[in-house]
mmCIF file of C-alpha atoms and ligand atoms in Angstrom:
data_model
loop_
_atom_site.group_PDB
_atom_site.id
_atom_site.type_symbol
_atom_site.label_atom_id
_atom_site.label_comp_id
_atom_site.label_asym_id
_atom_site.label_seq_id
_atom_site.Cartn_x
_atom_site.Cartn_y
_atom_site.Cartn_z
ATOM 1 C CA MET A 1 25.550 90.461 82.919
ATOM 2 C CA LYS A 2 23.086 88.243 85.390
ATOM 3 C CA ILE A 3 24.479 86.456 88.215
ATOM 4 C CA THR A 4 22.653 83.638 87.543
ATOM 5 C CA ASP A 5 24.248 83.295 84.531
ATOM 6 C CA HIS A 6 28.044 84.478 86.504
ATOM 7 C CA ILE A 7 27.138 80.574 88.273
ATOM 8 C CA LYS A 8 25.993 79.055 85.193
ATOM 9 C CA ASN A 9 29.432 80.147 83.767
ATOM 10 C CA ALA A 10 31.431 78.453 85.963
ATOM 11 C CA LYS A 11 30.358 75.521 86.290
ATOM 12 C CA GLY A 12 30.486 74.172 89.268
ATOM 13 C CA GLU A 13 33.561 76.117 90.030
ATOM 14 C CA THR A 14 33.238 78.541 93.207
ATOM 15 C CA LEU A 15 32.563 81.997 92.438
ATOM 16 C CA PHE A 16 34.260 84.803 94.574
ATOM 17 C CA SER A 17 32.380 88.187 95.728
ATOM 18 C CA PHE A 18 31.618 90.871 98.759
ATOM 19 C CA GLU A 19 29.144 92.905 100.152
ATOM 20 C CA ILE A 20 29.883 96.912 100.650
ATOM 21 C CA VAL A 21 28.317 99.828 102.167
ATOM 22 C CA PRO A 22 28.030 103.341 101.253
ATOM 23 C CA PRO A 23 30.018 105.972 103.020
ATOM 24 C CA VAL A 24 28.157 108.439 105.625
ATOM 25 C CA LYS A 25 27.454 111.082 103.618
ATOM 26 C CA GLY A 26 30.534 113.957 103.260
ATOM 27 C CA ARG A 27 33.060 110.949 103.043
ATOM 28 C CA ASN A 28 35.184 110.972 100.259
ATOM 29 C CA ILE A 29 34.678 107.410 97.657
ATOM 30 C CA GLN A 30 38.516 106.819 97.678
ATOM 31 C CA GLU A 31 38.361 105.215 100.850
ATOM 32 C CA LEU A 32 36.012 102.785 99.497
ATOM 33 C CA TYR A 33 37.433 102.476 95.704
ATOM 34 C CA ASN A 34 40.829 102.304 98.304
ATOM 35 C CA ASN A 35 39.103 99.144 100.370
ATOM 36 C CA ILE A 36 37.600 96.801 96.884
ATOM 37 C CA ASP A 37 41.344 98.031 95.199
ATOM 38 C CA PRO A 38 42.665 94.517 97.157
ATOM 39 C CA LEU A 39 40.527 92.402 96.471
ATOM 40 C CA MET A 40 39.441 92.991 92.649
ATOM 41 C CA GLU A 41 42.494 90.423 92.430
ATOM 42 C CA PHE A 42 40.430 87.588 93.226
ATOM 43 C CA LYS A 43 38.148 88.737 90.551
ATOM 44 C CA PRO A 44 34.837 89.166 91.450
ATOM 45 C CA PRO A 45 31.571 89.072 89.005
ATOM 46 C CA PHE A 46 29.598 90.505 91.431
ATOM 47 C CA ILE A 47 29.418 93.434 94.166
ATOM 48 C CA ASP A 48 26.615 93.436 96.325
ATOM 49 C CA VAL A 49 25.876 97.050 97.882
ATOM 50 C CA THR A 50 23.627 97.805 100.495
ATOM 51 C CA THR A 51 21.220 100.847 101.527
ATOM 52 C CA SER A 52 20.097 101.908 103.855
ATOM 53 C CA ARG A 53 16.401 103.622 105.174
ATOM 54 C CA GLU A 54 15.346 106.705 106.192
ATOM 55 C CA GLU A 55 16.614 107.981 109.744
ATOM 56 C CA PHE A 56 14.811 110.817 112.399
ATOM 57 C CA VAL A 57 17.823 112.941 114.536
ATOM 58 C CA TYR A 58 16.886 115.975 116.201
ATOM 59 C CA ARG A 59 18.558 119.722 115.185
ATOM 60 C CA GLU A 60 17.312 122.319 117.066
ATOM 61 C CA LYS A 61 16.178 125.421 115.245
ATOM 62 C CA ASP A 62 15.059 128.408 117.180
ATOM 63 C CA GLY A 63 16.024 126.523 120.850
ATOM 64 C CA LEU A 64 13.508 123.982 120.087
ATOM 65 C CA LEU A 65 14.768 120.676 118.611
ATOM 66 C CA GLU A 66 13.102 119.412 115.354
ATOM 67 C CA LYS A 67 12.627 116.101 113.914
ATOM 68 C CA GLN A 68 13.944 115.300 110.693
ATOM 69 C CA VAL A 69 14.173 113.666 108.263
ATOM 70 C CA THR A 70 17.721 112.018 107.017
ATOM 71 C CA ARG A 71 19.887 109.677 105.268
ATOM 72 C CA MET A 72 22.808 109.159 106.447
ATOM 73 C CA ARG A 73 24.363 106.777 103.652
ATOM 74 C CA PRO A 74 22.694 107.418 100.718
ATOM 75 C CA GLY A 75 23.875 107.387 96.764
ATOM 76 C CA THR A 76 23.929 103.144 96.055
ATOM 77 C CA VAL A 77 22.587 103.246 92.408
ATOM 78 C CA GLY A 78 25.673 106.052 91.617
ATOM 79 C CA ILE A 79 28.071 103.776 93.656
ATOM 80 C CA CYS A 80 27.129 100.643 91.617
ATOM 81 C CA ALA A 81 27.021 102.831 87.914
ATOM 82 C CA SER A 82 31.013 104.099 89.763
ATOM 83 C CA LEU A 83 31.834 100.592 90.390
ATOM 84 C CA GLN A 84 31.057 98.969 87.035
ATOM 85 C CA HIS A 85 32.423 101.890 85.271
ATOM 86 C CA LYS A 86 35.452 102.036 87.271
ATOM 87 C CA TYR A 87 35.711 98.301 88.158
ATOM 88 C CA GLY A 88 34.093 96.309 84.777
ATOM 89 C CA VAL A 89 32.288 94.408 87.044
ATOM 90 C CA ASP A 90 29.099 93.341 88.084
ATOM 91 C CA THR A 91 26.549 95.622 90.488
ATOM 92 C CA VAL A 92 23.918 94.964 92.798
ATOM 93 C CA PRO A 93 22.375 97.311 94.770
ATOM 94 C CA HIS A 94 19.549 96.542 96.948
ATOM 95 C CA VAL A 95 16.647 97.809 96.940
ATOM 96 C CA LEU A 96 14.592 97.882 100.236
ATOM 97 C CA CYS A 97 10.826 98.559 100.709
ATOM 98 C CA GLY A 98 10.923 100.034 103.934
ATOM 99 C CA GLY A 99 10.747 104.045 103.246
ATOM 100 C CA PHE A 100 10.258 104.170 99.592
ATOM 101 C CA THR A 101 7.081 104.425 97.550
ATOM 102 C CA LYS A 102 6.724 101.779 94.597
ATOM 103 C CA GLU A 103 6.429 105.575 92.555
ATOM 104 C CA GLU A 104 9.923 106.350 94.135
ATOM 105 C CA THR A 105 10.759 102.091 93.557
ATOM 106 C CA GLU A 106 9.952 102.586 90.186
ATOM 107 C CA TYR A 107 12.091 105.390 89.420
ATOM 108 C CA LEU A 108 15.182 103.058 91.400
ATOM 109 C CA LEU A 109 14.187 100.815 89.027
ATOM 110 C CA VAL A 110 14.570 102.837 85.860
ATOM 111 C CA ASP A 111 17.746 104.094 86.297
ATOM 112 C CA CYS A 112 19.265 100.638 86.897
ATOM 113 C CA GLN A 113 18.091 100.376 83.444
ATOM 114 C CA TYR A 114 19.736 103.035 82.286
ATOM 115 C CA LEU A 115 22.415 102.424 84.257
ATOM 116 C CA GLY A 116 23.529 99.174 82.845
ATOM 117 C CA ILE A 117 22.625 97.461 86.014
ATOM 118 C CA GLU A 118 20.668 93.703 85.499
ATOM 119 C CA ASN A 119 20.980 92.819 89.090
ATOM 120 C CA LEU A 120 19.009 93.774 92.301
ATOM 121 C CA MET A 121 18.727 92.239 95.910
ATOM 122 C CA ALA A 122 14.725 92.932 96.843
ATOM 123 C CA LEU A 123 14.907 93.150 100.425
ATOM 124 C CA ARG A 124 12.084 94.667 102.929
ATOM 125 C CA GLY A 125 14.778 96.446 105.534
ATOM 126 C CA ASP A 126 14.464 96.937 109.249
ATOM 127 C CA ALA A 127 11.711 98.487 111.280
ATOM 128 C CA ARG A 128 12.106 102.277 111.279
ATOM 129 C CA LYS A 129 14.334 103.266 114.539
ATOM 130 C CA ASP A 130 11.919 104.814 116.272
ATOM 131 C CA GLN A 131 9.269 102.100 115.512
ATOM 132 C CA GLN A 132 9.337 98.604 117.927
ATOM 133 C CA TYR A 133 7.828 96.413 114.335
ATOM 134 C CA PHE A 134 8.543 97.152 111.036
ATOM 135 C CA GLU A 135 5.548 99.450 109.355
ATOM 136 C CA ALA A 136 4.972 99.196 105.587
ATOM 137 C CA THR A 137 5.889 102.665 104.526
ATOM 138 C CA LYS A 138 2.584 104.552 103.134
ATOM 139 C CA GLY A 139 2.170 104.054 99.959
ATOM 140 C CA GLY A 140 5.342 101.033 99.583
ATOM 141 C CA HIS A 141 5.467 97.401 100.662
ATOM 142 C CA ALA A 142 5.231 95.252 103.365
ATOM 143 C CA TYR A 143 6.550 92.030 102.040
ATOM 144 C CA ALA A 144 9.791 91.770 100.237
ATOM 145 C CA THR A 145 7.592 89.371 97.728
ATOM 146 C CA ASP A 146 5.313 92.543 97.042
ATOM 147 C CA LEU A 147 8.907 94.374 95.932
ATOM 148 C CA VAL A 148 10.235 91.199 94.195
ATOM 149 C CA GLY A 149 6.546 91.529 91.627
ATOM 150 C CA GLN A 150 7.213 94.672 91.279
ATOM 151 C CA ILE A 151 10.588 93.929 89.607
ATOM 152 C CA LYS A 152 8.918 91.074 87.762
ATOM 153 C CA ASP A 153 6.306 93.322 86.749
ATOM 154 C CA LEU A 154 8.688 95.902 85.313
ATOM 155 C CA ASN A 155 10.054 92.959 84.052
ATOM 156 C CA SER A 156 7.815 92.439 81.816
ATOM 157 C CA GLY A 157 5.994 95.893 80.625
ATOM 158 C CA LYS A 158 4.303 96.806 83.408
ATOM 159 C CA TYR A 159 5.061 99.938 85.318
ATOM 160 C CA LEU A 160 2.135 101.452 88.541
ATOM 161 C CA HIS A 161 -0.047 102.964 86.616
ATOM 162 C CA ASP A 162 0.755 103.566 83.183
ATOM 163 C CA ASP A 163 0.954 101.959 79.577
ATOM 164 C CA CYS A 164 3.824 102.471 77.713
ATOM 165 C CA GLN A 165 4.436 101.926 74.267
ATOM 166 C CA MET A 166 8.207 99.850 74.901
ATOM 167 C CA ASP A 167 10.668 98.655 72.937
ATOM 168 C CA HIS A 168 13.207 97.622 75.606
ATOM 169 C CA LEU A 169 12.737 95.940 78.660
ATOM 170 C CA PRO A 170 14.108 95.326 81.757
ATOM 171 C CA ASP A 171 15.040 91.966 82.176
ATOM 172 C CA PHE A 172 16.386 92.603 86.064
ATOM 173 C CA CYS A 173 17.621 89.357 87.712
ATOM 174 C CA ILE A 174 16.293 89.139 91.398
ATOM 175 C CA GLY A 175 18.340 87.784 94.823
ATOM 176 C CA VAL A 176 16.244 87.711 98.279
ATOM 177 C CA ALA A 177 17.120 87.285 101.215
ATOM 178 C CA GLY A 178 17.290 83.820 103.839
ATOM 179 C CA TYR A 179 17.979 82.943 106.863
ATOM 180 C CA PRO A 180 19.301 79.607 107.840
ATOM 181 C CA GLU A 181 18.188 80.218 111.590
ATOM 182 C CA LYS A 182 15.210 82.082 110.663
ATOM 183 C CA HIS A 183 14.848 85.448 110.760
ATOM 184 C CA LEU A 184 13.944 87.141 113.963
ATOM 185 C CA GLU A 185 10.164 88.054 112.900
ATOM 186 C CA ALA A 186 9.506 84.410 111.810
ATOM 187 C CA PRO A 187 7.078 82.474 114.286
ATOM 188 C CA SER A 188 8.915 78.544 112.986
ATOM 189 C CA LEU A 189 12.341 78.501 110.495
ATOM 190 C CA LYS A 190 9.766 76.423 108.062
ATOM 191 C CA SER A 191 7.100 79.171 108.299
ATOM 192 C CA ASP A 192 9.975 81.955 107.215
ATOM 193 C CA LEU A 193 10.920 79.213 104.241
ATOM 194 C CA LYS A 194 7.415 79.100 103.161
ATOM 195 C CA ARG A 195 7.675 83.073 103.098
ATOM 196 C CA LEU A 196 11.085 82.645 101.117
ATOM 197 C CA LYS A 197 8.997 79.904 98.769
ATOM 198 C CA GLU A 198 6.576 82.590 97.965
ATOM 199 C CA LYS A 199 9.747 84.818 96.921
ATOM 200 C CA VAL A 200 11.396 83.074 94.703
ATOM 201 C CA ASP A 201 7.566 81.917 93.729
ATOM 202 C CA ALA A 202 6.688 85.262 93.063
ATOM 203 C CA GLY A 203 10.600 85.738 91.136
ATOM 204 C CA ALA A 204 13.249 85.977 92.579
ATOM 205 C CA HIS A 205 16.338 84.447 90.799
ATOM 206 C CA TYR A 206 18.705 83.376 93.541
ATOM 207 C CA VAL A 207 19.000 83.637 97.606
ATOM 208 C CA VAL A 208 21.650 85.051 99.067
ATOM 209 C CA THR A 209 21.309 83.814 102.903
ATOM 210 C CA GLN A 210 22.269 85.427 106.237
ATOM 211 C CA MET A 211 25.174 85.874 107.948
ATOM 212 C CA PHE A 212 26.177 81.638 109.647
ATOM 213 C CA PHE A 213 28.773 80.532 111.677
ATOM 214 C CA ASP A 214 28.277 77.160 111.747
ATOM 215 C CA ASN A 215 27.879 75.238 108.662
ATOM 216 C CA GLN A 216 25.516 72.736 109.406
ATOM 217 C CA LYS A 217 23.295 75.184 109.318
ATOM 218 C CA TYR A 218 23.669 75.942 105.750
ATOM 219 C CA PHE A 219 23.758 72.750 104.459
ATOM 220 C CA GLU A 220 19.975 72.256 106.731
ATOM 221 C CA PHE A 221 19.061 74.810 105.569
ATOM 222 C CA VAL A 222 19.699 73.735 101.726
ATOM 223 C CA GLU A 223 18.451 70.005 102.548
ATOM 224 C CA ALA A 224 14.680 72.227 103.479
ATOM 225 C CA ALA A 225 15.041 74.543 100.638
ATOM 226 C CA LYS A 226 15.152 72.242 98.134
ATOM 227 C CA ALA A 227 12.354 69.980 100.065
ATOM 228 C CA MET A 228 9.752 72.754 99.883
ATOM 229 C CA GLY A 229 10.945 73.361 95.732
ATOM 230 C CA ILE A 230 13.370 75.972 96.133
ATOM 231 C CA ASN A 231 15.235 75.568 93.641
ATOM 232 C CA VAL A 232 17.223 78.211 92.620
ATOM 233 C CA PRO A 233 20.659 78.993 94.452
ATOM 234 C CA ILE A 234 21.483 80.135 97.940
ATOM 235 C CA ILE A 235 24.526 82.087 98.175
ATOM 236 C CA PRO A 236 26.705 81.626 101.043
ATOM 237 C CA GLY A 237 26.616 84.809 103.187
ATOM 238 C CA ILE A 238 29.934 84.994 105.155
ATOM 239 C CA LYS A 239 31.737 87.633 108.224
ATOM 240 C CA PRO A 240 34.809 87.795 109.838
ATOM 241 C CA ILE A 241 34.289 88.580 113.314
ATOM 242 C CA ALA A 242 36.013 91.548 113.936
ATOM 243 C CA VAL A 243 36.149 92.581 116.972
ATOM 244 C CA LYS A 244 35.342 91.448 121.185
ATOM 245 C CA ARG A 245 31.644 93.390 121.123
ATOM 246 C CA HIS A 246 29.896 91.089 117.956
ATOM 247 C CA LEU A 247 29.832 87.908 120.492
ATOM 248 C CA GLN A 248 27.013 90.611 121.872
ATOM 249 C CA VAL A 249 26.176 92.383 119.036
ATOM 250 C CA LEU A 250 25.851 89.975 115.924
ATOM 251 C CA PRO A 251 23.245 87.745 118.525
ATOM 252 C CA GLN A 252 21.582 90.480 119.250
ATOM 253 C CA VAL A 253 20.630 92.142 116.490
ATOM 254 C CA PHE A 254 20.536 89.215 114.028
ATOM 255 C CA ARG A 255 19.438 85.904 116.330
ATOM 256 C CA ILE A 256 22.164 83.752 115.174
ATOM 257 C CA ASP A 257 23.863 81.656 117.616
ATOM 258 C CA LEU A 258 27.873 81.086 117.773
ATOM 259 C CA PRO A 259 29.353 77.627 118.102
ATOM 260 C CA GLN A 260 30.933 77.505 121.395
ATOM 261 C CA ASP A 261 34.831 77.004 120.380
ATOM 262 C CA LEU A 262 34.128 80.567 118.171
ATOM 263 C CA ILE A 263 33.050 81.584 121.680
ATOM 264 C CA ASP A 264 35.774 81.002 123.870
ATOM 265 C CA ALA A 265 38.506 81.298 120.592
ATOM 266 C CA VAL A 266 37.682 85.678 120.939
ATOM 267 C CA ASP A 267 37.532 85.192 124.678
ATOM 268 C CA ASP A 268 40.620 84.642 124.686
ATOM 269 C CA CYS A 269 42.068 87.420 122.816
ATOM 270 C CA ALA A 270 43.157 90.198 124.747
ATOM 271 C CA THR A 271 42.721 92.692 121.603
ATOM 272 C CA ASN A 272 40.603 93.386 119.012
ATOM 273 C CA LYS A 273 43.783 92.450 116.738
ATOM 274 C CA ASP A 274 43.998 88.752 117.897
ATOM 275 C CA VAL A 275 40.071 88.441 117.792
ATOM 276 C CA ARG A 276 40.161 89.474 113.776
ATOM 277 C CA GLN A 277 42.964 87.004 113.568
ATOM 278 C CA VAL A 278 40.119 84.707 115.323
ATOM 279 C CA GLY A 279 37.343 86.619 112.543
ATOM 280 C CA ILE A 280 39.925 85.426 110.330
ATOM 281 C CA GLU A 281 41.089 81.542 110.800
ATOM 282 C CA TRP A 282 37.201 80.856 111.273
ATOM 283 C CA ALA A 283 35.558 81.957 108.043
ATOM 284 C CA ILE A 284 38.129 79.655 106.407
ATOM 285 C CA GLN A 285 37.628 76.150 108.097
ATOM 286 C CA GLN A 286 34.123 77.767 107.040
ATOM 287 C CA SER A 287 34.559 78.717 103.329
ATOM 288 C CA LYS A 288 36.749 75.487 102.715
ATOM 289 C CA GLU A 289 34.158 73.182 103.911
ATOM 290 C CA LEU A 290 31.894 75.589 102.156
ATOM 291 C CA LYS A 291 33.933 75.314 99.002
ATOM 292 C CA GLU A 292 34.626 71.338 98.928
ATOM 293 C CA ALA A 293 30.144 70.968 99.440
ATOM 294 C CA GLY A 294 30.358 73.115 95.339
ATOM 295 C CA VAL A 295 28.822 76.070 97.238
ATOM 296 C CA PRO A 296 27.824 78.161 93.656
ATOM 297 C CA VAL A 297 29.609 81.678 95.268
ATOM 298 C CA LEU A 298 30.823 82.597 98.523
ATOM 299 C CA HIS A 299 29.905 86.227 99.810
ATOM 300 C CA TYR A 300 31.649 88.580 102.055
ATOM 301 C CA TYR A 301 30.178 90.453 104.044
ATOM 302 C CA SER A 302 32.970 93.676 104.129
ATOM 303 C CA MET A 303 31.749 96.311 106.319
ATOM 304 C CA GLY A 304 33.904 98.339 104.696
ATOM 305 C CA LYS A 305 37.209 97.471 105.550
ATOM 306 C CA SER A 306 38.915 95.481 103.080
ATOM 307 C CA ASP A 307 41.847 93.458 104.914
ATOM 308 C CA ASN A 308 40.028 90.603 106.360
ATOM 309 C CA ILE A 309 38.643 88.881 103.632
ATOM 310 C CA LYS A 310 41.925 89.878 101.069
ATOM 311 C CA ALA A 311 43.182 87.424 103.738
ATOM 312 C CA ILE A 312 40.248 84.859 103.494
ATOM 313 C CA ALA A 313 40.200 84.883 99.865
ATOM 314 C CA LYS A 314 43.821 84.690 99.518
ATOM 315 C CA GLU A 315 43.702 80.928 100.984
ATOM 316 C CA LEU A 316 40.577 80.071 98.866
ATOM 317 C CA PHE A 317 40.993 82.421 95.327
HETATM 318 P P1 LIG B 401 10.990 89.717 104.220
HETATM 319 O O1 LIG B 401 11.220 88.967 103.171
HETATM 320 O O2 LIG B 401 9.821 90.029 103.642
HETATM 321 O O3 LIG B 401 10.519 88.484 105.204
HETATM 322 C C1 LIG B 401 10.035 89.261 106.856
HETATM 323 C C2 LIG B 401 9.655 89.056 107.909
HETATM 324 O O4 LIG B 401 7.949 89.079 107.364
HETATM 325 C C3 LIG B 401 9.969 87.083 107.601
HETATM 326 O O5 LIG B 401 9.737 87.295 108.471
HETATM 327 C C4 LIG B 401 9.262 87.019 106.904
HETATM 328 O O6 LIG B 401 9.064 85.513 107.034
HETATM 329 C C5 LIG B 401 7.683 87.348 107.266
HETATM 330 N N1 LIG B 401 6.431 86.953 106.452
HETATM 331 C C6 LIG B 401 7.567 87.534 104.117
HETATM 332 N N2 LIG B 401 6.381 87.213 104.048
HETATM 333 C C7 LIG B 401 5.019 87.259 104.446
HETATM 334 C C8 LIG B 401 3.559 87.630 104.823
HETATM 335 N N3 LIG B 401 2.998 87.843 103.264
HETATM 336 N N4 LIG B 401 2.756 87.147 105.725
HETATM 337 C C9 LIG B 401 3.557 88.005 107.342
HETATM 338 N N5 LIG B 401 5.208 86.747 107.291
HETATM 339 C C10 LIG B 401 5.026 87.451 105.901
HETATM 340 N N6 LIG B 401 18.263 95.499 105.087
HETATM 341 C C11 LIG B 401 19.283 96.657 104.972
HETATM 342 O O7 LIG B 401 17.971 97.546 105.292
HETATM 343 N N7 LIG B 401 19.571 97.068 103.770
HETATM 344 C C12 LIG B 401 20.351 96.563 103.191
HETATM 345 O O8 LIG B 401 20.847 96.035 102.546
HETATM 346 C C13 LIG B 401 19.999 94.735 103.796
HETATM 347 N N8 LIG B 401 21.280 94.197 102.849
HETATM 348 C C14 LIG B 401 20.090 92.656 103.313
HETATM 349 C C15 LIG B 401 21.430 91.717 103.014
HETATM 350 C C16 LIG B 401 21.531 90.132 102.823
HETATM 351 C C17 LIG B 401 21.983 89.025 101.983
HETATM 352 C C18 LIG B 401 19.853 89.838 103.907
HETATM 353 C C19 LIG B 401 19.873 88.227 104.854
HETATM 354 C C20 LIG B 401 19.184 90.753 105.229
HETATM 355 C C21 LIG B 401 20.150 92.221 104.871
HETATM 356 N N9 LIG B 401 18.891 93.288 105.139
HETATM 357 C C22 LIG B 401 19.227 94.989 104.730
HETATM 358 C C23 LIG B 401 18.285 93.242 106.266
HETATM 359 C C24 LIG B 401 16.373 92.569 105.960
HETATM 360 O O9 LIG B 401 16.107 94.009 105.350
HETATM 361 C C25 LIG B 401 16.308 92.605 107.157
HETATM 362 O O10 LIG B 401 16.569 91.301 107.372
HETATM 363 C C26 LIG B 401 14.741 92.488 107.395
HETATM 364 O O11 LIG B 401 14.278 92.623 107.997
HETATM 365 C C27 LIG B 401 13.840 92.273 106.349
HETATM 366 O O12 LIG B 401 13.735 91.663 105.087
HETATM 367 P P2 LIG B 401 13.795 90.413 104.028
HETATM 368 O O13 LIG B 401 13.485 91.130 101.961
HETATM 369 O O14 LIG B 401 13.847 89.518 104.458
HETATM 370 O O15 LIG B 401 12.280 90.421 104.046
#
């Protein structure tokens, strides 16, 4: 079922969902199931599965270092299909512009259609690790808007190159990313919101936000988005702080601010076990306020380990 239908059917009740990251290749998928199992009692209607672009690694060959391209966490669509089959839950594979040609994307979309995957999260992706700025892959898309356009085209039967006789059109529900504290490359929040509006106008059906730790930022973002004519559901993304290093890493990677009270509480922790508890308590408070405000879904970034998400969900669902 489409995410937007799940939201409609919930009739104002806030739903629980979460995002998982595929295991590094070579690892057993059972590890992933072991982390998902404890969360299924909270009846998530959907689970997101992230994807990652190519990376370069250097391998020794004949005494010389050779640059090789690799993907460390493949399997997004396969994992989605497997979760749908195992848990009877809808899944949302993330699809990227960066690292993929339009043809490769079309191939992936057709796989999704055959597998009964009805939702997709359309993202640009970040710059490759060896590049300072994002550069579109040759033959790929430059912005998420263009990827949304490709998915929408497929929904209306338009393949990249072929005019096909269609007897069954896909009908993907498309999610896109939104940034309450603006995307790191955007010159202002307002211009970033204009870009978000372009994604919605191109065919996106809902938005999932970047993590934020101050609900006010989300509320203001939703207001500003509505004022700009963005009328699709805006799902808040919540990440519980888990280790002390997050105080440096999260602002650096995502260009987000952390509230001083949260920083002080984490600073006061003697161990990362204490930090994890602070992160859980902060996320519970955030989630309660968001739920009271009537958000459609509380969507958690699980980053592999589910004990903290379970502790939060137990208080809310
Ligand atoms: P876009 O919407 O294309 O925007 C990128 C930047 O370009 C923004 O600054 C925007 O303002 C600007 N812009 C947009 N259109 C134009 C235009 N026409 N001209 C000029 N500027 C423009 N990354 C992964 O690699 N894998 C994942 O699975 C993943 N999942 C994510 C899930 C969520 C909920 C979120 C919030 C992010 C996720 N990301 C993921 C990170 C995401 O790929 C990065 O934040 C990326 O840098 C931007 O992606 P986007 O889809 O928002 O890009």
